[in-house]
mmCIF file of C-alpha atoms in Angstrom:
data_model
loop_
_atom_site.group_PDB
_atom_site.id
_atom_site.type_symbol
_atom_site.label_atom_id
_atom_site.label_comp_id
_atom_site.label_asym_id
_atom_site.label_seq_id
_atom_site.Cartn_x
_atom_site.Cartn_y
_atom_site.Cartn_z
ATOM 1 C CA UNK L 1 83.244 152.684 2.173
ATOM 2 C CA UNK L 2 84.520 152.331 5.662
ATOM 3 C CA UNK L 3 88.386 151.324 5.956
ATOM 4 C CA UNK L 4 90.178 149.413 8.441
ATOM 5 C CA UNK L 5 91.121 152.372 10.699
ATOM 6 C CA UNK L 6 87.376 153.192 11.037
ATOM 7 C CA UNK L 7 86.705 149.765 12.453
ATOM 8 C CA UNK L 8 86.686 150.134 16.288
ATOM 9 C CA UNK L 9 83.687 147.740 17.256
ATOM 10 C CA UNK L 10 83.116 144.318 16.178
ATOM 11 C CA UNK L 11 79.661 142.640 16.699
ATOM 12 C CA UNK L 12 79.604 138.861 17.088
ATOM 13 C CA UNK L 13 76.073 137.036 16.779
ATOM 14 C CA UNK L 14 76.274 133.420 18.752
ATOM 15 C CA UNK L 15 78.122 132.705 21.805
ATOM 16 C CA UNK L 16 78.763 129.128 20.871
ATOM 17 C CA UNK L 17 82.207 127.511 20.180
ATOM 18 C CA UNK L 18 82.682 129.446 17.061
ATOM 19 C CA UNK L 19 81.192 132.652 18.177
ATOM 20 C CA UNK L 20 83.190 132.910 21.492
ATOM 21 C CA UNK L 21 86.329 132.113 19.625
ATOM 22 C CA UNK L 22 85.883 134.625 17.056
ATOM 23 C CA UNK L 23 85.087 137.147 20.011
ATOM 24 C CA UNK L 24 88.191 136.213 21.805
ATOM 25 C CA UNK L 25 90.755 136.883 18.550
ATOM 26 C CA UNK L 26 88.689 139.923 17.990
ATOM 27 C CA UNK L 27 89.341 141.290 21.293
ATOM 28 C CA UNK L 28 93.050 140.187 21.284
ATOM 29 C CA UNK L 29 93.558 142.094 17.910
ATOM 30 C CA UNK L 30 92.503 145.234 20.005
ATOM 31 C CA UNK L 31 88.773 145.740 18.933
ATOM 32 C CA UNK L 32 86.114 146.618 21.235
ATOM 33 C CA UNK L 33 83.786 143.402 20.916
ATOM 34 C CA UNK L 34 80.038 143.002 21.322
ATOM 35 C CA UNK L 35 78.999 139.198 21.879
ATOM 36 C CA UNK L 36 75.413 138.560 21.346
ATOM 37 C CA UNK L 37 73.389 135.633 22.335
ATOM 38 C CA UNK L 38 69.707 135.235 23.528
ATOM 39 C CA UNK L 39 70.910 132.778 26.077
ATOM 40 C CA UNK L 40 72.438 134.460 29.249
ATOM 41 C CA UNK L 41 73.717 131.283 30.563
ATOM 42 C CA UNK L 42 75.280 130.616 27.012
ATOM 43 C CA UNK L 43 76.904 134.016 27.125
ATOM 44 C CA UNK L 44 78.240 133.687 30.621
ATOM 45 C CA UNK L 45 79.672 130.201 29.743
ATOM 46 C CA UNK L 46 81.528 131.691 26.726
ATOM 47 C CA UNK L 47 83.004 134.378 28.629
ATOM 48 C CA UNK L 48 84.366 131.887 31.250
ATOM 49 C CA UNK L 49 85.729 129.789 28.150
ATOM 50 C CA UNK L 50 87.572 132.605 26.765
ATOM 51 C CA UNK L 51 88.990 133.519 30.042
ATOM 52 C CA UNK L 52 90.265 130.095 30.512
ATOM 53 C CA UNK L 53 91.732 130.207 26.934
ATOM 54 C CA UNK L 54 93.450 133.480 27.306
ATOM 55 C CA UNK L 55 94.962 132.258 30.519
ATOM 56 C CA UNK L 56 96.394 129.202 28.837
ATOM 57 C CA UNK L 57 97.850 131.331 25.982
ATOM 58 C CA UNK L 58 99.451 133.766 28.360
ATOM 59 C CA UNK L 59 100.877 131.114 30.477
ATOM 60 C CA UNK L 60 102.444 129.518 27.058
ATOM 61 C CA UNK L 61 103.689 133.064 26.031
ATOM 62 C CA UNK L 62 101.472 132.954 23.211
ATOM 63 C CA UNK L 63 100.105 136.594 24.081
ATOM 64 C CA UNK L 64 101.792 139.389 25.696
ATOM 65 C CA UNK L 65 98.885 141.353 26.972
ATOM 66 C CA UNK L 66 97.230 140.288 30.324
ATOM 67 C CA UNK L 67 93.818 138.214 29.841
ATOM 68 C CA UNK L 68 91.672 140.416 32.064
ATOM 69 C CA UNK L 69 92.677 143.565 29.853
ATOM 70 C CA UNK L 70 91.590 141.548 26.535
ATOM 71 C CA UNK L 71 88.753 140.271 28.442
ATOM 72 C CA UNK L 72 87.532 143.820 29.409
ATOM 73 C CA UNK L 73 87.197 144.663 25.525
ATOM 74 C CA UNK L 74 84.230 142.067 25.431
ATOM 75 C CA UNK L 75 80.847 143.014 26.245
ATOM 76 C CA UNK L 76 77.754 140.749 26.411
ATOM 77 C CA UNK L 77 74.526 141.894 24.710
ATOM 78 C CA UNK L 78 71.185 140.124 24.729
ATOM 79 C CA UNK L 79 69.420 142.514 22.291
ATOM 80 C CA UNK L 80 70.231 142.415 18.633
ATOM 81 C CA UNK L 81 69.667 146.240 18.414
ATOM 82 C CA UNK L 82 72.503 146.664 20.896
ATOM 83 C CA UNK L 83 74.818 145.811 17.869
ATOM 84 C CA UNK L 84 73.978 149.141 16.137
ATOM 85 C CA UNK L 85 77.370 150.430 17.808
ATOM 86 C CA UNK L 86 79.427 147.928 15.863
ATOM 87 C CA UNK L 87 81.364 148.849 12.571
ATOM 88 C CA UNK L 88 81.450 145.242 11.434
ATOM 89 C CA UNK L 89 79.315 142.144 12.195
ATOM 90 C CA UNK L 90 80.026 138.462 12.128
ATOM 91 C CA UNK L 91 77.243 135.739 12.441
ATOM 92 C CA UNK L 92 78.174 132.587 13.840
ATOM 93 C CA UNK L 93 75.079 130.727 14.595
ATOM 94 C CA UNK L 94 73.997 127.062 14.124
ATOM 95 C CA UNK L 95 74.593 126.047 10.484
ATOM 96 C CA UNK L 96 70.726 126.475 9.448
ATOM 97 C CA UNK L 97 69.884 128.586 6.644
ATOM 98 C CA UNK L 98 66.581 129.823 7.746
ATOM 99 C CA UNK L 99 67.941 130.800 10.986
ATOM 100 C CA UNK L 100 70.639 132.670 9.415
ATOM 101 C CA UNK L 101 68.358 134.494 7.024
ATOM 102 C CA UNK L 102 66.153 135.373 9.698
ATOM 103 C CA UNK L 103 68.916 137.209 11.636
ATOM 104 C CA UNK L 104 70.240 138.996 8.619
ATOM 105 C CA UNK L 105 66.618 140.329 7.826
ATOM 106 C CA UNK L 106 66.688 141.891 11.332
ATOM 107 C CA UNK L 107 70.251 143.087 11.191
ATOM 108 C CA UNK L 108 69.874 144.509 7.836
ATOM 109 C CA UNK L 109 67.069 146.770 9.297
ATOM 110 C CA UNK L 110 69.278 147.784 12.461
ATOM 111 C CA UNK L 111 72.739 148.209 11.155
ATOM 112 C CA UNK L 112 73.698 151.600 9.458
ATOM 113 C CA UNK L 113 73.821 151.129 5.810
ATOM 114 C CA UNK L 114 77.776 151.307 5.304
ATOM 115 C CA UNK L 115 78.461 148.332 7.865
ATOM 116 C CA UNK L 116 79.417 145.075 6.202
ATOM 117 C CA UNK L 117 77.598 141.834 7.436
ATOM 118 C CA UNK L 118 79.490 138.567 7.390
ATOM 119 C CA UNK L 119 78.554 134.999 8.000
ATOM 120 C CA UNK L 120 80.601 132.325 9.483
ATOM 121 C CA UNK L 121 79.136 129.482 7.289
ATOM 122 C CA UNK L 122 80.851 126.478 6.367
ATOM 123 C CA UNK L 123 78.684 125.328 3.708
ATOM 124 C CA UNK L 124 75.650 127.621 2.958
ATOM 125 C CA UNK L 125 75.566 129.733 -0.065
ATOM 126 C CA UNK L 126 76.567 133.150 0.856
ATOM 127 C CA UNK L 127 74.755 134.608 -2.299
ATOM 128 C CA UNK L 128 71.539 133.282 -0.969
ATOM 129 C CA UNK L 129 72.157 134.834 2.570
ATOM 130 C CA UNK L 130 73.039 138.189 0.981
ATOM 131 C CA UNK L 131 69.648 138.026 -0.817
ATOM 132 C CA UNK L 132 67.615 138.745 1.901
ATOM 133 C CA UNK L 133 69.519 142.108 2.851
ATOM 134 C CA UNK L 134 69.528 145.259 0.949
ATOM 135 C CA UNK L 135 73.381 145.321 1.103
ATOM 136 C CA UNK L 136 74.505 142.127 -0.895
ATOM 137 C CA UNK L 137 77.569 144.007 -2.010
ATOM 138 C CA UNK L 138 78.330 144.531 1.507
ATOM 139 C CA UNK L 139 77.903 140.855 2.434
ATOM 140 C CA UNK L 140 80.504 138.139 2.818
ATOM 141 C CA UNK L 141 81.453 134.862 4.193
ATOM 142 C CA UNK L 142 84.120 134.441 6.836
ATOM 143 C CA UNK L 143 84.609 130.804 7.630
ATOM 144 C CA UNK L 144 86.841 130.446 10.559
ATOM 145 C CA UNK L 145 88.405 127.053 11.557
ATOM 146 C CA UNK L 146 87.844 125.289 14.910
ATOM 147 C CA UNK L 147 89.245 126.092 17.310
ATOM 148 C CA UNK L 148 89.368 129.685 16.214
ATOM 149 C CA UNK L 149 92.009 131.019 18.627
ATOM 150 C CA UNK L 150 94.444 128.213 17.540
ATOM 151 C CA UNK L 151 93.637 127.858 13.805
ATOM 152 C CA UNK L 152 95.499 130.286 11.557
ATOM 153 C CA UNK L 153 93.194 130.298 8.612
ATOM 154 C CA UNK L 154 89.905 132.122 7.684
ATOM 155 C CA UNK L 155 88.132 130.964 4.489
ATOM 156 C CA UNK L 156 86.868 134.335 2.587
ATOM 157 C CA UNK L 157 83.854 133.441 0.569
ATOM 158 C CA UNK L 158 82.649 136.118 -2.139
ATOM 159 C CA UNK L 159 79.021 136.118 -2.752
ATOM 160 C CA UNK L 160 77.796 136.932 -6.343
ATOM 161 C CA UNK L 161 77.281 140.564 -5.381
ATOM 162 C CA UNK L 162 80.164 140.952 -3.010
ATOM 163 C CA UNK L 163 82.155 144.062 -3.800
ATOM 164 C CA UNK L 164 86.102 144.126 -4.284
ATOM 165 C CA UNK L 165 85.955 147.005 -1.568
ATOM 166 C CA UNK L 166 84.164 144.411 0.727
ATOM 167 C CA UNK L 167 86.482 141.772 0.142
ATOM 168 C CA UNK L 168 89.772 143.663 0.526
ATOM 169 C CA UNK L 169 88.549 145.149 3.750
ATOM 170 C CA UNK L 170 87.591 141.657 5.115
ATOM 171 C CA UNK L 171 90.621 140.544 4.198
ATOM 172 C CA UNK L 172 92.696 143.422 6.133
ATOM 173 C CA UNK L 173 90.386 142.575 9.099
ATOM 174 C CA UNK L 174 91.258 139.037 8.969
ATOM 175 C CA UNK L 175 95.182 139.949 9.010
ATOM 176 C CA UNK L 176 94.532 142.368 11.791
ATOM 177 C CA UNK L 177 93.023 139.356 13.662
ATOM 178 C CA UNK L 178 96.249 137.291 12.956
ATOM 179 C CA UNK L 179 94.721 135.049 10.569
ATOM 180 C CA UNK L 180 95.932 134.002 7.138
ATOM 181 C CA UNK L 181 93.022 134.291 4.561
ATOM 182 C CA UNK L 182 92.339 132.108 1.425
ATOM 183 C CA UNK L 183 89.515 133.324 -1.107
ATOM 184 C CA UNK L 184 86.850 131.080 -2.392
ATOM 185 C CA UNK L 185 83.987 131.632 -4.740
ATOM 186 C CA UNK L 186 80.474 130.803 -3.573
ATOM 187 C CA UNK L 187 80.047 127.085 -4.771
ATOM 188 C CA UNK L 188 79.009 124.467 -2.432
ATOM 189 C CA UNK L 189 81.660 123.500 -0.101
ATOM 190 C CA UNK L 190 83.834 126.400 -0.938
ATOM 191 C CA UNK L 191 87.599 125.378 -0.685
ATOM 192 C CA UNK L 192 88.021 123.398 2.542
ATOM 193 C CA UNK L 193 84.851 121.286 2.705
ATOM 194 C CA UNK L 194 84.806 120.953 -1.164
ATOM 195 C CA UNK L 195 88.010 118.785 -0.496
ATOM 196 C CA UNK L 196 87.890 117.760 3.199
ATOM 197 C CA UNK L 197 84.285 116.202 3.331
ATOM 198 C CA UNK L 198 84.697 113.850 0.447
ATOM 199 C CA UNK L 199 87.729 112.450 2.159
ATOM 200 C CA UNK L 200 85.918 111.939 5.384
ATOM 201 C CA UNK L 201 82.927 110.541 3.339
ATOM 202 C CA UNK L 202 85.219 107.971 1.604
ATOM 203 C CA UNK L 203 86.779 107.124 5.212
ATOM 204 C CA UNK L 204 83.268 105.850 6.124
ATOM 205 C CA UNK L 205 82.723 104.069 2.901
ATOM 206 C CA UNK L 206 86.228 102.242 3.743
ATOM 207 C CA UNK L 207 84.882 101.258 7.120
ATOM 208 C CA UNK L 208 81.429 100.303 5.913
ATOM 209 C CA UNK L 209 82.869 97.911 3.312
ATOM 210 C CA UNK L 210 85.134 96.249 5.780
ATOM 211 C CA UNK L 211 88.383 97.340 3.960
ATOM 212 C CA UNK L 212 89.928 98.344 7.318
ATOM 213 C CA UNK L 213 89.083 98.990 11.071
ATOM 214 C CA UNK L 214 88.555 102.631 12.156
ATOM 215 C CA UNK L 215 91.926 102.504 13.856
ATOM 216 C CA UNK L 216 93.772 101.336 10.997
ATOM 217 C CA UNK L 217 92.191 103.742 8.531
ATOM 218 C CA UNK L 218 93.020 106.743 10.866
ATOM 219 C CA UNK L 219 96.655 105.418 11.566
ATOM 220 C CA UNK L 220 97.136 104.817 7.775
ATOM 221 C CA UNK L 221 96.119 108.179 6.831
ATOM 222 C CA UNK L 222 98.198 109.858 9.712
ATOM 223 C CA UNK L 223 101.307 108.368 9.031
ATOM 224 C CA UNK L 224 100.866 107.639 5.209
ATOM 225 C CA UNK L 225 99.746 111.291 4.402
ATOM 226 C CA UNK L 226 101.437 113.208 7.449
ATOM 227 C CA UNK L 227 97.869 114.615 8.792
ATOM 228 C CA UNK L 228 97.716 115.422 12.477
ATOM 229 C CA UNK L 229 94.692 113.232 13.022
ATOM 230 C CA UNK L 230 92.790 110.448 10.892
ATOM 231 C CA UNK L 231 89.706 111.433 8.976
ATOM 232 C CA UNK L 232 87.496 109.375 11.402
ATOM 233 C CA UNK L 233 88.823 111.008 14.334
ATOM 234 C CA UNK L 234 88.595 114.235 12.781
ATOM 235 C CA UNK L 235 84.997 113.756 11.773
ATOM 236 C CA UNK L 236 84.053 112.833 15.537
ATOM 237 C CA UNK L 237 85.753 116.301 16.547
ATOM 238 C CA UNK L 238 83.799 118.182 13.822
ATOM 239 C CA UNK L 239 80.677 116.379 14.772
ATOM 240 C CA UNK L 240 79.227 113.692 12.481
ATOM 241 C CA UNK L 241 75.859 115.444 12.265
ATOM 242 C CA UNK L 242 77.836 118.436 10.807
ATOM 243 C CA UNK L 243 79.743 116.257 8.304
ATOM 244 C CA UNK L 244 76.659 114.724 7.123
ATOM 245 C CA UNK L 245 74.872 117.965 6.653
ATOM 246 C CA UNK L 246 77.717 119.439 4.596
ATOM 247 C CA UNK L 247 78.034 116.067 2.495
ATOM 248 C CA UNK L 248 74.368 116.434 1.789
ATOM 249 C CA UNK L 249 74.614 120.162 0.693
ATOM 250 C CA UNK L 250 77.547 119.134 -1.672
ATOM 251 C CA UNK L 251 75.503 116.284 -3.065
ATOM 252 C CA UNK L 252 72.334 118.396 -3.466
ATOM 253 C CA UNK L 253 74.238 121.581 -4.687
ATOM 254 C CA UNK L 254 76.644 119.921 -7.238
ATOM 255 C CA UNK L 255 74.308 116.952 -8.406
ATOM 256 C CA UNK L 256 77.385 114.603 -8.826
ATOM 257 C CA UNK L 257 76.958 111.054 -7.294
ATOM 258 C CA UNK L 258 80.628 111.002 -5.855
ATOM 259 C CA UNK L 259 79.240 113.308 -3.146
ATOM 260 C CA UNK L 260 76.791 110.742 -2.113
ATOM 261 C CA UNK L 261 76.586 110.555 1.613
ATOM 262 C CA UNK L 262 77.879 107.196 2.985
ATOM 263 C CA UNK L 263 74.976 105.245 4.635
ATOM 264 C CA UNK L 264 77.165 104.213 7.560
ATOM 265 C CA UNK L 265 77.695 108.034 8.401
ATOM 266 C CA UNK L 266 73.968 108.463 8.046
ATOM 267 C CA UNK L 267 73.376 105.659 10.455
ATOM 268 C CA UNK L 268 75.704 107.077 13.144
ATOM 269 C CA UNK L 269 73.684 110.433 12.715
ATOM 270 C CA UNK L 270 70.524 108.590 13.018
ATOM 271 C CA UNK L 271 71.599 106.726 16.127
ATOM 272 C CA UNK L 272 72.585 110.023 17.919
ATOM 273 C CA UNK L 273 76.182 109.371 17.585
ATOM 274 C CA UNK L 274 77.612 112.957 16.955
ATOM 275 C CA UNK L 275 80.995 112.407 17.888
ATOM 276 C CA UNK L 276 83.202 114.070 20.761
ATOM 277 C CA UNK L 277 80.296 116.399 21.619
ATOM 278 C CA UNK L 278 77.992 113.660 22.417
ATOM 279 C CA UNK L 279 80.319 111.059 23.894
ATOM 280 C CA UNK L 280 80.028 108.871 21.065
ATOM 281 C CA UNK L 281 80.927 108.660 17.454
ATOM 282 C CA UNK L 282 83.106 106.425 15.447
ATOM 283 C CA UNK L 283 84.961 106.236 18.845
ATOM 284 C CA UNK L 284 83.825 106.527 22.374
ATOM 285 C CA UNK L 285 84.789 109.789 24.439
#
């Protein structure tokens, strides 16, 4: 089993918001970082975003190392086979089980047999993802919070076959990347979304039933429970489509009617109101 001292290069699959954020913190932690995406324009956009983020952190005194030095540790790659140099791989593509499985099937063939494969899934079964590989004991979930460079938590999810050695190394790696980790067993929603998504779903029921306006629901929860933003605003930032997909996973996976997706949330998603990223959700942006 590889120990932390032998991990020099980290591979990241997906140059979207999550993947680029993970690449940034890996490079900040001193790792050589391979950022993979099939979209060359997306890769370039990710690098520009990382550069901007690092500059802001440096200006605020949050990091000591000069941004160009950190950025120099990130290499763009467009062939999955280029990740063969990595000592640890984190997948961070869209929350689509079939897509993730297809990537891990290929990755399992490419990577040396001792390399740990991690998925930045927020809700999908780590055990099912691991089952398409020949190394389920070296497979684990790493659910980073968004935005990755600013949020201090990573939720580590143990699949059914994940070994203690894999978990311990992943926990050490998370600490090296300046993250506090919590450990969840592999059940729908894990820890964070098992608690967070029902709250968001209930906020939509509260809105749908006319109990209060969106503004009053958010203000009440902010000031009454000391949260940084209300649940409807948070849903807009996460993406209403993402919230709806996770609630459905909870409902389907646990079979309890208390997780039934709110019809109003579904209506927003059906209308294409995905939140901040689409310019319209519960609120306009």
